[in-house]
Each structure stands twice: as C-alpha cells, then as structure tokens.
C-alpha cells in the first residue's frame, strides 16, 4: 500500500531503457555509491532511478543508515523524501532480510 506521495516506480516507467543500457547505468551508479561518492541526494536519486535493483537498494540503504548518526543528516534524509524512498525499497524487495532491517 503506497501513500499519496509519488513512488519511485514511476520514473522507471517514464524513462525506460533497453536491458544493456539499464545494466550499464546500474553498474556505474553502484560503483559510484560503493566508492563513497555522492551525498544524500545522490543516494536517494539512485534508489528512485533503479527501484528494482536490489544491489543499488542495499548499498543505498547502508549509506543512508550511516548518515543517520548525524542529526542534521538524518533530518535532511527526511526532508528530501528519503523515508518514503526507503519504504518503497522495502516494498519492492520484501524477501531481502538485510533491506528489511
């Protein structure tokens, strides 16, 4: 059950890519996130752009969790829609135990 806030799933359908191009973009975004690049907005954008990529969702959730230890960062995550984005990730990947935590 989604709230009235727009879900990340809409972007995926508005701007479809062929499988090879999608995979290349996922790999590039994953490398970017894994290297510690990007800020909170970059992390959330990656989660919204690739809602069905479990690897992107896992890495992004870990990065956002690390940011939550700073009060200002935690507040910023909420302000830019991070909570809804995390819930979307959990709904898209209900079988992934690590993501559900």
mmCIF file of C-alpha atoms in Angstrom:
data_model
loop_
_atom_site.group_PDB
_atom_site.id
_atom_site.type_symbol
_atom_site.label_atom_id
_atom_site.label_comp_id
_atom_site.label_asym_id
_atom_site.label_seq_id
_atom_site.Cartn_x
_atom_site.Cartn_y
_atom_site.Cartn_z
ATOM 1 C CA UNK A 1 0.000 0.000 0.000
ATOM 2 C CA UNK A 2 1.576 3.223 -1.162
ATOM 3 C CA UNK A 3 0.903 6.587 0.363
ATOM 4 C CA UNK A 4 -0.213 9.517 -1.767
ATOM 5 C CA UNK A 5 3.420 10.535 -2.222
ATOM 6 C CA UNK A 6 4.796 9.659 -5.648
ATOM 7 C CA UNK A 7 6.591 6.346 -5.683
ATOM 8 C CA UNK A 8 9.993 5.777 -7.233
ATOM 9 C CA UNK A 9 8.419 3.254 -9.574
ATOM 10 C CA UNK A 10 7.029 5.993 -11.830
ATOM 11 C CA UNK A 11 10.440 7.200 -13.015
ATOM 12 C CA UNK A 12 11.308 3.684 -14.124
ATOM 13 C CA UNK A 13 8.285 3.544 -16.416
ATOM 14 C CA UNK A 14 8.517 7.099 -17.739
ATOM 15 C CA UNK A 15 12.092 6.702 -18.982
ATOM 16 C CA UNK A 16 12.564 3.046 -19.974
ATOM 17 C CA UNK A 17 15.921 1.790 -21.272
ATOM 18 C CA UNK A 18 16.897 -1.409 -23.008
ATOM 19 C CA UNK A 19 18.363 -4.063 -20.729
ATOM 20 C CA UNK A 20 22.006 -3.486 -21.673
ATOM 21 C CA UNK A 21 21.797 0.264 -21.154
ATOM 22 C CA UNK A 22 19.933 -0.187 -17.860
ATOM 23 C CA UNK A 23 22.565 -2.650 -16.632
ATOM 24 C CA UNK A 24 25.388 -0.259 -17.589
ATOM 25 C CA UNK A 25 23.726 2.605 -15.703
ATOM 26 C CA UNK A 26 23.173 0.388 -12.662
ATOM 27 C CA UNK A 27 26.818 -0.714 -12.644
ATOM 28 C CA UNK A 28 28.010 2.888 -12.938
ATOM 29 C CA UNK A 29 25.711 4.068 -10.136
ATOM 30 C CA UNK A 30 26.701 1.115 -7.938
ATOM 31 C CA UNK A 31 30.425 1.818 -8.367
ATOM 32 C CA UNK A 32 29.805 5.495 -7.608
ATOM 33 C CA UNK A 33 27.937 4.669 -4.393
ATOM 34 C CA UNK A 34 30.303 1.916 -3.268
ATOM 35 C CA UNK A 35 33.287 4.272 -3.596
ATOM 36 C CA UNK A 36 31.686 6.639 -1.117
ATOM 37 C CA UNK A 37 30.928 9.253 -3.720
ATOM 38 C CA UNK A 38 27.787 11.297 -3.600
ATOM 39 C CA UNK A 39 25.713 12.958 -0.968
ATOM 40 C CA UNK A 40 22.297 12.155 0.468
ATOM 41 C CA UNK A 41 20.525 13.446 -2.626
ATOM 42 C CA UNK A 42 22.676 11.308 -4.939
ATOM 43 C CA UNK A 43 21.892 8.216 -2.863
ATOM 44 C CA UNK A 44 18.147 8.858 -2.923
ATOM 45 C CA UNK A 45 18.184 9.627 -6.657
ATOM 46 C CA UNK A 46 19.898 6.274 -7.299
ATOM 47 C CA UNK A 47 17.274 4.481 -5.205
ATOM 48 C CA UNK A 48 14.470 6.161 -7.125
ATOM 49 C CA UNK A 49 16.029 5.651 -10.554
ATOM 50 C CA UNK A 50 16.681 1.931 -10.031
ATOM 51 C CA UNK A 51 13.891 0.723 -7.727
ATOM 52 C CA UNK A 52 14.177 -2.901 -8.850
ATOM 53 C CA UNK A 53 17.960 -3.189 -8.459
ATOM 54 C CA UNK A 54 18.484 -4.955 -5.163
ATOM 55 C CA UNK A 55 22.212 -4.119 -5.219
ATOM 56 C CA UNK A 56 21.503 -0.374 -5.540
ATOM 57 C CA UNK A 57 18.857 -0.525 -2.829
ATOM 58 C CA UNK A 58 21.123 -2.397 -0.398
ATOM 59 C CA UNK A 59 24.142 -0.122 -0.854
ATOM 60 C CA UNK A 60 21.983 2.993 -0.699
ATOM 61 C CA UNK A 61 20.204 1.867 2.464
ATOM 62 C CA UNK A 62 23.572 1.195 4.124
ATOM 63 C CA UNK A 63 24.828 4.649 3.122
ATOM 64 C CA UNK A 64 21.687 6.362 4.417
ATOM 65 C CA UNK A 65 21.920 4.402 7.670
ATOM 66 C CA UNK A 66 25.472 5.675 8.162
ATOM 67 C CA UNK A 67 24.273 9.243 7.564
ATOM 68 C CA UNK A 68 21.606 8.861 10.258
ATOM 69 C CA UNK A 69 24.190 9.025 13.039
ATOM 70 C CA UNK A 70 24.486 12.745 12.317
ATOM 71 C CA UNK A 71 21.311 14.556 13.450
ATOM 72 C CA UNK A 72 21.416 17.119 10.643
ATOM 73 C CA UNK A 73 21.912 14.418 8.022
ATOM 74 C CA UNK A 74 19.053 12.349 9.451
ATOM 75 C CA UNK A 75 16.794 15.400 9.277
ATOM 76 C CA UNK A 76 17.896 16.070 5.685
ATOM 77 C CA UNK A 77 17.058 12.492 4.672
ATOM 78 C CA UNK A 78 13.513 13.058 5.876
ATOM 79 C CA UNK A 79 13.237 16.436 4.181
ATOM 80 C CA UNK A 80 14.208 15.172 0.727
ATOM 81 C CA UNK A 81 11.841 12.193 0.757
ATOM 82 C CA UNK A 82 14.257 9.579 1.974
ATOM 83 C CA UNK A 83 11.794 7.875 4.285
ATOM 84 C CA UNK A 84 9.264 7.226 1.501
ATOM 85 C CA UNK A 85 12.096 6.074 -0.770
ATOM 86 C CA UNK A 86 13.339 3.592 1.840
ATOM 87 C CA UNK A 87 9.808 2.276 2.334
ATOM 88 C CA UNK A 88 9.488 1.864 -1.449
ATOM 89 C CA UNK A 89 12.722 -0.145 -1.482
ATOM 90 C CA UNK A 90 11.433 -2.378 1.294
ATOM 91 C CA UNK A 91 8.141 -2.889 -0.565
ATOM 92 C CA UNK A 92 9.892 -3.701 -3.857
ATOM 93 C CA UNK A 93 12.182 -6.256 -2.169
ATOM 94 C CA UNK A 94 10.114 -7.866 0.620
ATOM 95 C CA UNK A 95 12.160 -11.088 0.622
ATOM 96 C CA UNK A 96 15.500 -9.377 1.290
ATOM 97 C CA UNK A 97 16.162 -9.676 5.016
ATOM 98 C CA UNK A 98 19.055 -7.170 5.064
ATOM 99 C CA UNK A 99 16.958 -4.498 3.396
ATOM 100 C CA UNK A 100 14.023 -5.104 5.725
ATOM 101 C CA UNK A 101 16.179 -4.270 8.744
#
